[in-house]
Coordinates of C-alpha atoms in Angstrom, one line a residue:
Chain A
M1 CA 90.9 121.5 94.6
S2 CA 88.2 119.3 93.2
D3 CA 90.2 119.4 89.6
Y4 CA 93.2 118.3 91.3
L5 CA 91.9 115.6 93.6
D6 CA 90.1 112.3 92.1
R7 CA 89.7 113.9 88.4
F8 CA 89.1 111.0 86.3
G9 CA 87.5 108.7 88.8
R10 CA 83.9 109.0 87.3
G11 CA 85.2 108.1 83.9
Q12 CA 83.5 105.0 82.1
S13 CA 86.8 103.1 80.6
M14 CA 87.3 99.6 80.5
C15 CA 89.6 99.9 83.8
H16 CA 86.7 101.8 85.5
R17 CA 84.4 99.1 85.2
W18 CA 86.4 96.4 86.3
P19 CA 85.3 95.4 90.0
P20 CA 86.8 97.4 92.7
F21 CA 88.4 94.3 94.1
A22 CA 90.1 93.6 90.8
K23 CA 91.2 97.3 90.7
L24 CA 92.6 97.5 94.2
F25 CA 94.9 94.0 94.0
A26 CA 95.8 95.0 90.6
A27 CA 97.6 98.2 91.7
I28 CA 99.1 96.4 94.7
A29 CA 100.4 93.5 92.4
M30 CA 102.3 96.4 90.2
I31 CA 103.7 98.1 92.9
L32 CA 105.1 95.0 94.8
A33 CA 106.2 94.1 91.0
A34 CA 107.8 97.7 90.7
T35 CA 109.3 97.5 94.1
C36 CA 110.9 94.1 93.9
V37 CA 112.6 93.9 90.3
P38 CA 116.1 94.5 90.6
I39 CA 117.4 97.6 88.3
T40 CA 119.8 95.5 86.8
H41 CA 117.1 93.5 84.9
G42 CA 116.6 96.4 82.6
P43 CA 114.3 94.3 80.2
L44 CA 112.0 93.5 83.5
V45 CA 111.9 97.1 84.5
G46 CA 111.1 97.8 81.0
I47 CA 107.8 95.4 81.1
V48 CA 106.5 96.7 84.2
A49 CA 106.7 100.3 83.2
C50 CA 104.8 99.0 79.9
V51 CA 102.1 97.4 81.6
I52 CA 102.0 100.5 83.8
F53 CA 101.6 102.9 80.8
F54 CA 99.5 100.6 79.2
A55 CA 97.2 100.7 82.2
H56 CA 97.2 104.5 82.3
T57 CA 96.2 104.6 78.3
M58 CA 93.5 102.1 78.7
A59 CA 91.9 104.2 81.9
R60 CA 92.1 107.2 79.4
I61 CA 94.2 109.0 81.9
P62 CA 95.7 112.3 79.8
L63 CA 99.4 112.1 79.6
A64 CA 99.7 115.7 80.4
Y65 CA 98.0 115.1 83.8
V66 CA 100.2 112.2 84.5
G67 CA 103.5 114.4 83.6
R68 CA 102.5 117.3 85.4
R69 CA 101.8 114.9 88.7
L70 CA 105.3 113.7 88.4
L71 CA 106.8 116.7 87.9
F72 CA 105.5 117.7 91.0
F73 CA 106.7 114.4 92.5
W74 CA 110.6 114.1 91.2
P75 CA 111.9 116.8 93.4
T76 CA 111.1 115.2 96.4
L77 CA 112.0 111.8 95.3
F78 CA 115.1 113.5 93.6
L79 CA 116.4 115.0 97.2
M80 CA 116.1 112.0 99.0
A81 CA 117.9 110.1 96.5
I82 CA 120.4 112.2 95.5
S83 CA 121.4 112.5 99.1
L84 CA 123.1 109.0 98.8
P85 CA 125.9 109.9 96.1
L86 CA 126.1 113.2 97.4
S87 CA 126.9 111.9 100.8
Q88 CA 129.7 109.8 99.2
A89 CA 131.5 112.8 97.3
G90 CA 129.6 111.5 94.3
Q91 CA 132.0 108.3 94.2
K92 CA 129.6 105.6 95.1
G93 CA 126.0 105.2 95.3
W94 CA 125.0 106.2 92.0
L95 CA 123.1 102.4 91.4
L96 CA 121.1 102.6 94.5
F97 CA 120.4 106.2 93.2
V98 CA 118.8 105.2 90.0
T99 CA 117.3 102.1 91.7
I100 CA 115.1 104.5 94.2
L101 CA 114.2 107.1 91.7
V102 CA 112.9 104.1 88.8
R103 CA 111.0 102.3 91.7
G104 CA 109.3 105.4 93.4
T105 CA 108.7 106.9 89.9
L106 CA 106.8 103.5 89.1
S107 CA 105.2 102.9 92.3
F108 CA 103.9 106.3 92.1
S109 CA 102.4 106.2 88.6
T110 CA 100.6 103.0 89.9
A111 CA 99.1 104.8 92.8
L112 CA 98.1 107.5 90.5
W113 CA 96.2 105.1 87.9
L114 CA 94.3 103.5 91.0
V115 CA 93.3 107.2 92.3
N116 CA 92.0 107.9 89.5
V117 CA 90.1 104.6 88.3
M118 CA 88.7 104.1 92.0
P119 CA 86.6 107.1 93.4
F120 CA 87.1 107.5 97.0
D121 CA 83.4 106.1 98.1
Q122 CA 84.3 102.9 96.4
L123 CA 87.5 102.6 98.3
L124 CA 85.5 102.8 101.4
A125 CA 83.0 100.4 100.4
T126 CA 86.2 98.1 99.5
L127 CA 87.8 98.7 102.7
R128 CA 84.8 97.8 104.5
R129 CA 84.2 94.5 102.8
L130 CA 87.9 93.8 103.8
R131 CA 86.7 94.1 107.4
V132 CA 88.6 97.4 108.0
P133 CA 86.9 98.3 111.5
D134 CA 84.0 100.3 111.4
V135 CA 85.0 102.9 114.0
L136 CA 87.9 103.4 111.2
L137 CA 85.9 103.9 108.5
A138 CA 83.3 106.3 109.7
I139 CA 86.0 108.4 111.3
L140 CA 88.0 108.3 107.5
S141 CA 84.5 109.1 106.3
L142 CA 84.0 111.9 108.1
M143 CA 87.1 113.2 107.4
Y144 CA 86.5 113.0 103.8
R145 CA 83.3 114.8 103.9
F146 CA 84.9 117.9 106.2
L147 CA 88.3 118.0 104.6
F148 CA 86.9 120.2 101.6
V149 CA 85.0 122.2 103.9
L150 CA 88.2 122.9 106.1
W151 CA 90.2 123.7 102.7
D152 CA 87.3 126.2 101.6
E153 CA 87.7 127.6 104.9
L154 CA 91.5 127.8 105.0
D155 CA 91.5 129.7 101.6
R156 CA 89.0 132.1 102.9
M157 CA 90.9 132.8 105.9
R158 CA 94.2 133.3 103.7
T159 CA 92.1 135.7 101.4
A160 CA 91.2 137.8 104.5
R161 CA 94.6 137.8 105.9
S162 CA 95.9 139.0 102.5
A163 CA 93.2 141.7 102.4
R164 CA 94.3 142.9 105.7
L165 CA 98.1 142.6 105.0
F166 CA 100.2 145.5 103.2
R167 CA 103.2 145.4 104.0
K168 CA 106.0 142.5 103.5
L169 CA 106.6 140.8 106.5
T170 CA 109.5 139.7 108.5
L171 CA 110.5 135.8 108.2
W172 CA 109.4 135.5 111.8
K173 CA 106.4 137.0 111.7
R174 CA 105.2 135.3 108.7
W175 CA 105.7 132.0 110.4
R176 CA 103.7 133.4 113.7
S177 CA 101.1 134.1 111.4
A178 CA 100.9 130.9 109.5
A179 CA 101.3 129.4 112.9
H180 CA 98.3 131.5 114.0
L181 CA 96.4 130.2 111.1
V182 CA 97.0 126.8 111.9
G183 CA 95.6 127.5 115.7
R184 CA 92.5 129.6 114.6
L185 CA 91.6 126.5 111.9
L186 CA 92.1 124.2 114.8
I187 CA 89.7 126.5 117.3
R188 CA 86.9 126.6 114.2
A189 CA 87.2 123.0 113.2
L190 CA 86.8 121.8 116.9
D191 CA 83.7 123.9 117.1
R192 CA 82.5 122.8 113.9
A193 CA 83.1 119.2 115.3
D194 CA 80.6 120.3 118.2
R195 CA 77.9 121.3 116.1
I196 CA 78.4 118.1 113.8
H197 CA 78.1 116.1 117.1
G198 CA 74.9 118.1 118.0
A199 CA 73.3 117.5 114.7
M200 CA 74.3 113.6 115.0
L201 CA 73.0 113.4 118.2
S202 CA 69.6 115.2 117.1
R203 CA 69.2 113.1 114.1
G204 CA 69.5 110.0 116.7
W205 CA 73.3 109.1 116.9
D206 CA 73.8 106.3 119.7
G207 CA 78.0 105.9 118.7
R208 CA 77.0 102.9 115.8
T209 CA 77.7 102.8 112.6
R210 CA 75.4 102.3 110.1
W211 CA 76.1 101.9 106.3
I212 CA 73.7 101.7 103.2
D213 CA 74.7 98.9 101.6
S214 CA 76.6 100.1 98.5
R215 CA 77.3 96.3 97.4
R216 CA 74.9 96.4 94.8
E217 CA 76.3 99.7 93.1
D218 CA 79.5 98.2 93.3
R219 CA 78.7 95.2 91.0
R220 CA 77.2 97.4 88.3
Chain B
M1 CA 108.9 114.2 103.9
H2 CA 107.0 110.8 103.6
I3 CA 108.9 107.8 102.4
Q4 CA 108.3 106.6 99.1
D5 CA 108.0 102.9 98.0
G6 CA 111.2 101.8 96.5
V7 CA 113.1 103.7 99.0
L8 CA 112.9 101.0 101.6
S9 CA 113.1 96.8 100.8
P10 CA 109.7 94.6 101.0
V11 CA 111.0 92.6 104.1
V12 CA 111.6 96.1 105.8
C13 CA 108.0 97.4 104.7
A14 CA 106.7 94.0 106.4
A15 CA 108.2 94.4 109.3
T16 CA 107.4 97.9 109.7
G17 CA 103.8 97.4 108.8
A18 CA 103.4 95.2 111.3
I19 CA 104.4 97.0 114.0
S20 CA 102.6 99.8 112.6
L21 CA 99.3 97.7 112.5
G22 CA 99.6 96.4 115.9
A23 CA 100.0 100.0 117.2
V24 CA 97.2 101.4 115.6
S25 CA 95.0 98.4 116.5
Y26 CA 95.6 98.9 120.0
S27 CA 94.8 102.6 119.7
V28 CA 91.6 101.9 118.2
H29 CA 90.9 99.6 121.0
R30 CA 91.4 102.0 123.3
L31 CA 89.5 104.6 121.5
K32 CA 86.5 101.9 121.3
Q33 CA 86.7 101.6 125.1
S34 CA 86.8 105.2 126.1
V35 CA 84.2 106.3 123.8
G36 CA 81.6 108.7 124.6
D37 CA 79.5 109.4 121.1
R38 CA 81.6 112.4 120.5
T39 CA 84.9 110.5 119.7
I40 CA 84.2 109.9 116.1
P41 CA 83.1 113.4 115.0
L42 CA 86.3 114.8 117.1
T43 CA 89.1 112.4 115.8
G44 CA 87.3 112.9 112.0
M45 CA 87.3 116.6 112.5
M46 CA 90.9 116.5 113.8
A47 CA 92.4 114.2 110.8
A48 CA 90.7 116.8 108.4
L49 CA 92.5 119.6 110.4
V50 CA 95.7 118.0 110.1
F51 CA 95.3 117.5 106.5
A52 CA 94.5 121.0 105.9
G53 CA 96.9 122.6 108.3
Q54 CA 99.2 120.9 105.9
M55 CA 98.1 123.0 103.1
I56 CA 99.7 126.1 105.2
N57 CA 103.2 126.8 104.0
F58 CA 106.0 128.4 106.5
P59 CA 108.5 129.8 104.5
I60 CA 112.3 129.1 105.1
G61 CA 114.0 130.4 102.1
A62 CA 113.0 131.7 98.3
P63 CA 111.5 128.6 96.7
V64 CA 111.8 126.1 100.1
S65 CA 108.9 126.1 102.2
G66 CA 107.7 123.8 105.2
H67 CA 104.5 122.6 106.7
L68 CA 103.6 121.0 109.7
L69 CA 103.4 117.2 110.4
G70 CA 101.3 117.3 113.3
G71 CA 101.5 114.3 115.4
V72 CA 102.0 116.2 118.5
L73 CA 99.7 118.8 117.7
A74 CA 96.6 116.1 117.0
A75 CA 97.9 114.2 120.5
T76 CA 97.7 117.4 122.9
V77 CA 94.1 118.2 121.6
V78 CA 92.4 114.8 121.3
G79 CA 94.5 112.4 123.4
P80 CA 97.2 110.0 122.2
W81 CA 95.1 107.2 120.8
A82 CA 92.8 109.4 118.6
G83 CA 95.7 111.2 117.5
C84 CA 97.5 108.2 116.7
V85 CA 94.1 107.0 114.6
A86 CA 93.7 110.9 113.0
M87 CA 97.4 110.7 111.8
T88 CA 97.1 107.5 110.2
L89 CA 94.2 108.1 108.4
V90 CA 95.8 111.3 107.2
L91 CA 98.6 109.0 106.2
F92 CA 96.2 107.0 104.4
V93 CA 94.5 109.4 102.7
Q94 CA 97.6 111.4 101.3
W95 CA 98.2 108.0 99.7
A96 CA 94.8 107.5 98.0
L97 CA 94.0 111.0 97.1
F98 CA 97.6 112.4 96.3
S99 CA 99.5 109.0 95.9
D100 CA 101.9 111.0 98.6
G101 CA 103.9 108.4 100.3
G102 CA 104.3 104.7 99.0
L103 CA 101.4 101.9 100.1
F104 CA 104.1 99.5 101.4
A105 CA 106.1 102.4 103.2
L106 CA 103.0 103.0 104.6
G107 CA 103.8 101.4 107.6
A108 CA 107.3 102.7 107.9
N109 CA 105.3 106.2 107.7
V110 CA 102.6 105.3 110.2
L111 CA 105.6 104.0 112.5
H112 CA 107.3 107.5 112.2
I113 CA 104.5 110.4 112.0
A114 CA 101.4 108.5 113.8
V115 CA 102.9 106.4 116.6
I116 CA 105.8 107.9 117.5
G117 CA 104.1 111.6 116.9
S118 CA 101.3 110.7 118.8
W119 CA 102.2 108.1 121.6
G120 CA 106.0 109.3 121.7
G121 CA 104.8 113.0 121.6
H122 CA 102.2 112.9 124.5
A123 CA 104.2 110.6 126.5
V124 CA 107.3 113.4 126.3
R125 CA 104.9 116.2 126.7
L126 CA 103.2 115.1 129.9
L127 CA 106.6 114.1 131.2
V128 CA 108.0 117.7 130.7
Q129 CA 104.6 119.1 131.6
R130 CA 104.3 117.4 134.9
L131 CA 107.6 118.9 135.9
A132 CA 106.3 122.2 135.3
R133 CA 103.6 121.3 137.4
D134 CA 101.1 121.3 134.9
S135 CA 101.0 124.9 134.3
H136 CA 99.7 126.2 130.7
Q137 CA 103.9 127.5 130.3
G138 CA 104.1 123.5 130.9
I139 CA 102.0 122.4 127.9
V140 CA 103.8 124.6 125.6
I141 CA 106.9 123.9 126.7
G142 CA 106.2 120.1 126.8
S143 CA 104.7 120.4 123.3
V144 CA 107.9 122.1 121.7
V145 CA 110.3 119.3 123.4
A146 CA 108.0 116.4 122.3
A147 CA 107.6 118.1 118.6
W148 CA 111.5 117.8 118.4
A149 CA 112.2 114.9 119.7
S150 CA 109.6 113.1 117.9
V151 CA 110.9 114.3 114.5
M152 CA 114.4 113.3 115.7
A153 CA 113.4 109.7 116.8
A154 CA 111.6 109.4 113.7
A155 CA 114.9 110.2 111.9
A156 CA 116.9 107.5 113.8
L157 CA 114.7 104.9 113.1
F158 CA 114.4 105.8 109.5
C159 CA 118.3 105.7 109.2
L160 CA 118.0 102.2 111.1
E161 CA 115.6 100.9 108.4
F162 CA 117.3 102.4 105.7
R163 CA 120.6 100.5 106.5
L164 CA 118.8 97.2 107.1
S165 CA 116.9 97.7 103.6
W166 CA 120.4 98.1 101.8
L167 CA 122.5 95.7 103.5
S168 CA 124.5 94.2 100.8
S169 CA 125.4 97.7 99.2
E170 CA 128.6 99.0 99.6
I171 CA 127.6 102.5 100.6
D172 CA 129.0 104.2 103.6
F173 CA 126.0 104.5 105.4
S174 CA 127.5 106.8 108.4
K175 CA 127.7 109.8 105.7
V176 CA 124.0 109.0 104.4
F177 CA 123.0 109.4 108.5
T178 CA 125.0 112.6 108.6
L179 CA 122.8 114.3 106.4
M180 CA 119.8 112.8 107.4
V181 CA 120.3 113.8 110.9
S182 CA 121.4 117.5 109.8
F183 CA 118.3 117.8 107.6
H184 CA 115.7 116.6 110.1
S185 CA 117.2 118.5 113.2
L186 CA 116.3 121.7 110.8
I187 CA 112.5 120.0 110.2
G188 CA 112.2 119.1 113.9
L189 CA 113.0 123.2 114.8
G190 CA 110.2 123.7 112.2
E191 CA 107.9 121.2 113.7
A192 CA 108.7 122.5 117.6
L193 CA 108.3 126.1 116.3
I194 CA 104.9 125.6 114.5
T195 CA 103.3 123.5 117.0
G196 CA 104.4 125.5 120.0
V197 CA 103.2 128.8 118.6
A198 CA 99.8 127.3 117.3
I199 CA 99.3 125.5 120.9
S200 CA 100.3 128.7 122.8
F201 CA 97.8 130.5 120.4
V202 CA 94.9 128.1 121.2
L203 CA 95.4 128.4 124.8
N204 CA 95.7 132.0 124.5
Q205 CA 92.2 131.9 123.0
R206 CA 90.4 129.2 123.9
P207 CA 92.3 127.0 126.8
E208 CA 89.1 124.9 127.4
L209 CA 89.5 123.4 124.2
I210 CA 93.1 121.9 124.8
C211 CA 92.2 120.9 128.7
R212 CA 89.5 119.3 127.4
M213 CA 90.6 115.8 126.3
G214 CA 94.0 114.3 127.1
A215 CA 95.8 117.0 128.8
P216 CA 95.2 116.6 132.8
V217 CA 95.0 120.2 133.8
R218 CA 91.6 119.2 135.8
P219 CA 91.9 116.8 138.4
D220 CA 88.9 115.3 137.6
A221 CA 90.1 114.5 133.6
E222 CA 93.2 112.8 135.5
M223 CA 90.9 110.7 137.5
S224 CA 88.9 109.5 134.9
R225 CA 91.6 109.0 132.1
S226 CA 93.0 105.4 133.7
A227 CA 91.7 102.8 136.1
H228 CA 95.7 102.2 137.0
P229 CA 97.0 105.6 137.2
T230 CA 100.7 104.2 138.3
A231 CA 100.6 101.6 135.6
A232 CA 99.8 104.0 132.7
A233 CA 102.4 106.6 134.4
I234 CA 105.1 104.1 134.0
T235 CA 104.3 103.2 130.5
R236 CA 104.4 106.4 129.7
T237 CA 107.6 107.3 131.0
V238 CA 109.2 104.0 129.5
I239 CA 107.6 105.4 126.1
A240 CA 109.1 109.1 126.6
G241 CA 112.4 107.5 127.4
L242 CA 112.3 105.3 124.6
V243 CA 111.7 108.4 122.3
I244 CA 114.4 110.5 124.2
A245 CA 116.9 107.7 123.7
L246 CA 116.0 107.2 120.1
A247 CA 116.6 110.9 119.3
I248 CA 119.8 111.0 121.4
A249 CA 120.6 107.6 119.2
A250 CA 119.9 109.9 116.0
F251 CA 123.0 112.3 116.7
L252 CA 125.2 109.1 117.2
S253 CA 124.2 106.9 114.4
P254 CA 126.6 108.8 111.9
F255 CA 129.4 107.9 114.5
A256 CA 128.6 104.1 114.7
S257 CA 128.3 102.1 111.9
P258 CA 128.1 98.8 113.2
F259 CA 128.0 96.5 110.1
D260 CA 130.8 97.9 108.1
D261 CA 134.2 97.9 109.6
G262 CA 136.7 95.7 107.7
L263 CA 134.8 96.1 104.5
E264 CA 134.9 99.9 104.8
A265 CA 138.5 100.2 104.9
V266 CA 138.9 98.3 101.7
L267 CA 136.7 100.3 100.0
N268 CA 138.0 103.8 101.1
K269 CA 141.2 102.8 99.8
L270 CA 139.2 101.9 96.4
G271 CA 137.4 105.4 96.5
I272 CA 140.7 107.3 97.1
E273 CA 142.1 105.5 94.0
N274 CA 138.6 106.5 92.0
F275 CA 139.3 110.1 93.7
Q276 CA 142.6 110.1 92.4
L277 CA 141.2 109.1 88.8
T278 CA 139.1 111.9 88.7
N279 CA 141.5 114.4 90.2
R280 CA 143.4 114.1 86.5
V281 CA 140.4 115.1 84.6
P282 CA 140.8 119.0 84.6
G283 CA 137.6 121.6 84.5
L284 CA 134.4 120.6 85.4
L285 CA 135.5 117.6 88.1
E286 CA 137.8 119.9 89.8
D287 CA 135.5 120.8 92.5
Y288 CA 135.6 117.1 93.4
D289 CA 139.0 117.2 95.2
K290 CA 137.6 119.7 97.4
I291 CA 134.6 117.7 98.6
P292 CA 136.1 114.5 100.0
V293 CA 138.2 116.1 102.5
P294 CA 136.0 118.4 104.6
V295 CA 133.6 115.4 104.4
A296 CA 135.4 114.1 107.6
A297 CA 135.4 116.6 109.3
W298 CA 132.2 118.3 108.0
Q299 CA 130.8 115.0 109.4
S300 CA 131.1 115.2 113.2
I301 CA 131.1 119.3 112.6
A302 CA 127.7 119.3 111.3
V303 CA 126.6 116.7 114.1
S304 CA 127.8 118.4 116.8
F305 CA 126.3 121.4 115.6
A306 CA 122.7 119.9 115.0
G307 CA 123.2 118.2 117.9
I308 CA 124.3 121.4 120.6
G309 CA 122.8 123.7 118.4
G310 CA 119.3 122.0 118.0
T311 CA 119.0 121.2 121.6
L312 CA 119.9 124.7 122.7
A313 CA 118.0 126.0 120.1
V314 CA 114.6 124.1 121.4
F315 CA 114.8 124.6 125.0
A316 CA 115.4 128.4 124.0
L317 CA 112.3 128.2 121.9
A318 CA 110.3 126.4 124.8
W319 CA 111.2 128.8 127.2
L320 CA 110.5 131.7 125.0
L321 CA 107.1 130.0 124.0
G322 CA 106.3 129.5 127.8
K323 CA 107.2 133.1 128.7
A324 CA 105.0 134.9 126.1
L325 CA 102.0 133.1 127.8
P326 CA 100.2 136.1 129.8
A327 CA 99.7 134.8 133.4
A328 CA 96.0 134.9 133.1
P329 CA 94.8 133.5 129.4
Q330 CA 91.0 133.6 130.9
Q331 CA 90.5 136.7 130.2
L332 CA 91.6 136.6 126.7
S333 CA 89.0 134.4 125.7
E334 CA 86.0 136.1 126.0
A335 CA 87.4 139.2 123.8
A336 CA 88.6 136.9 121.1
G337 CA 84.9 135.3 120.9
E338 CA 83.8 135.1 117.5

């Protein structure tokens, strides 16, 4: 998972060295542009696309990676968009179809750029300076911390299940076993939350969150 | 499942964003109020769990598979406020890590999955659960019905938002809605099944996990949960009614197209002319003449099927899952302890 997520976040390109606020607002501005430009204004759409492409190359994000992510992304967007002309028996709705495809692709690649130039801890620090409530950020950082632990747990459970399983199951049994996997993971996660709570208490947790000030790090 | 940027117009995104912001702020406010100091680790873990749980694939056909959405599951285990916050964070992290779902569409996604899923799902579940006198079966049946109703309500809202996003477009939206509703009634069935089986599994193994927060099986938990029990009950009933009404509206939305009447007639004629043009082209386009005829009939058939079949299936599911629970779940919990 770790080579899939956040893969180029620690790079040292020009884009990576921008201040975090600049990155965030540049991305928001680009997404806004991508979703507002009318599709019939071809040159404008082209300019937006070029700027996004340029941002990717400046951040040294390999094109093959972007392409791979887009390959996984397109089918879902395509299914959503194709339902329009399909429901009109192919007569109308093709313009809207193209609009949704282009806008979706552009804003997806902008978000992909942001993900890859802004590591998650930097995003958290930026959100904190934007005065997002502390409770929310505390929960968010805890979630991010234990996400990977739960993924590993899930991997182990899947391995164990396939080690026990020899036959091909019927559809209903596969559903049931997958739902039981969710339930079992839930039980383990809540037990882990109890242990974490205990560990936090023993380290003096009183319900207030304290942050190591990362402001200096951000400026660097 | 998530709405990407570009599907909805910026104005609709702003409106849904404002509504979601209000709802999530209220949830955070209630969360702060209710807090013991364990809320933060518990909510964080719940969010991580829903995120990881969405990695588990549920096979549908050969290449297609579905996954859990989790709003009702989260609300059942940690209560509506923490559930709403956890689901919001899941959606946010999905955007921030996978760029899954758009940034501007985040408001709409939060409204559909976190707010309707947790608040609405919780209200519907409690309503059904009360009818079943707070038994374990009641919890399972309630969560199955709630999961299905919340997906259908989200579908109805999405249709409305989609229509408002493309007001000037010349498309006949009622047909798009038919497709959406049929599609979502399948998703809703899947969600109901997963949620029901997972919750009945946890109730079998560790009933105290579900009953500890939110779910008022123990009377003391019920007393401490709210200072004004009647006001809270009224609010819950209103929310539950709203969600159920939206779910019903999902089935009506393809029939009622309030915006286009006169325009539609004209466009239909144009459409028929176009269709006759394509008719002359032999070969590949031949199939087109078969499509428009069934579409009109197919629309009402599909919606009726989705409505009646879906509803029946959900209630059968709820009944079966409730039935499958053993009478004394407590005995199992020791045997299953790891």
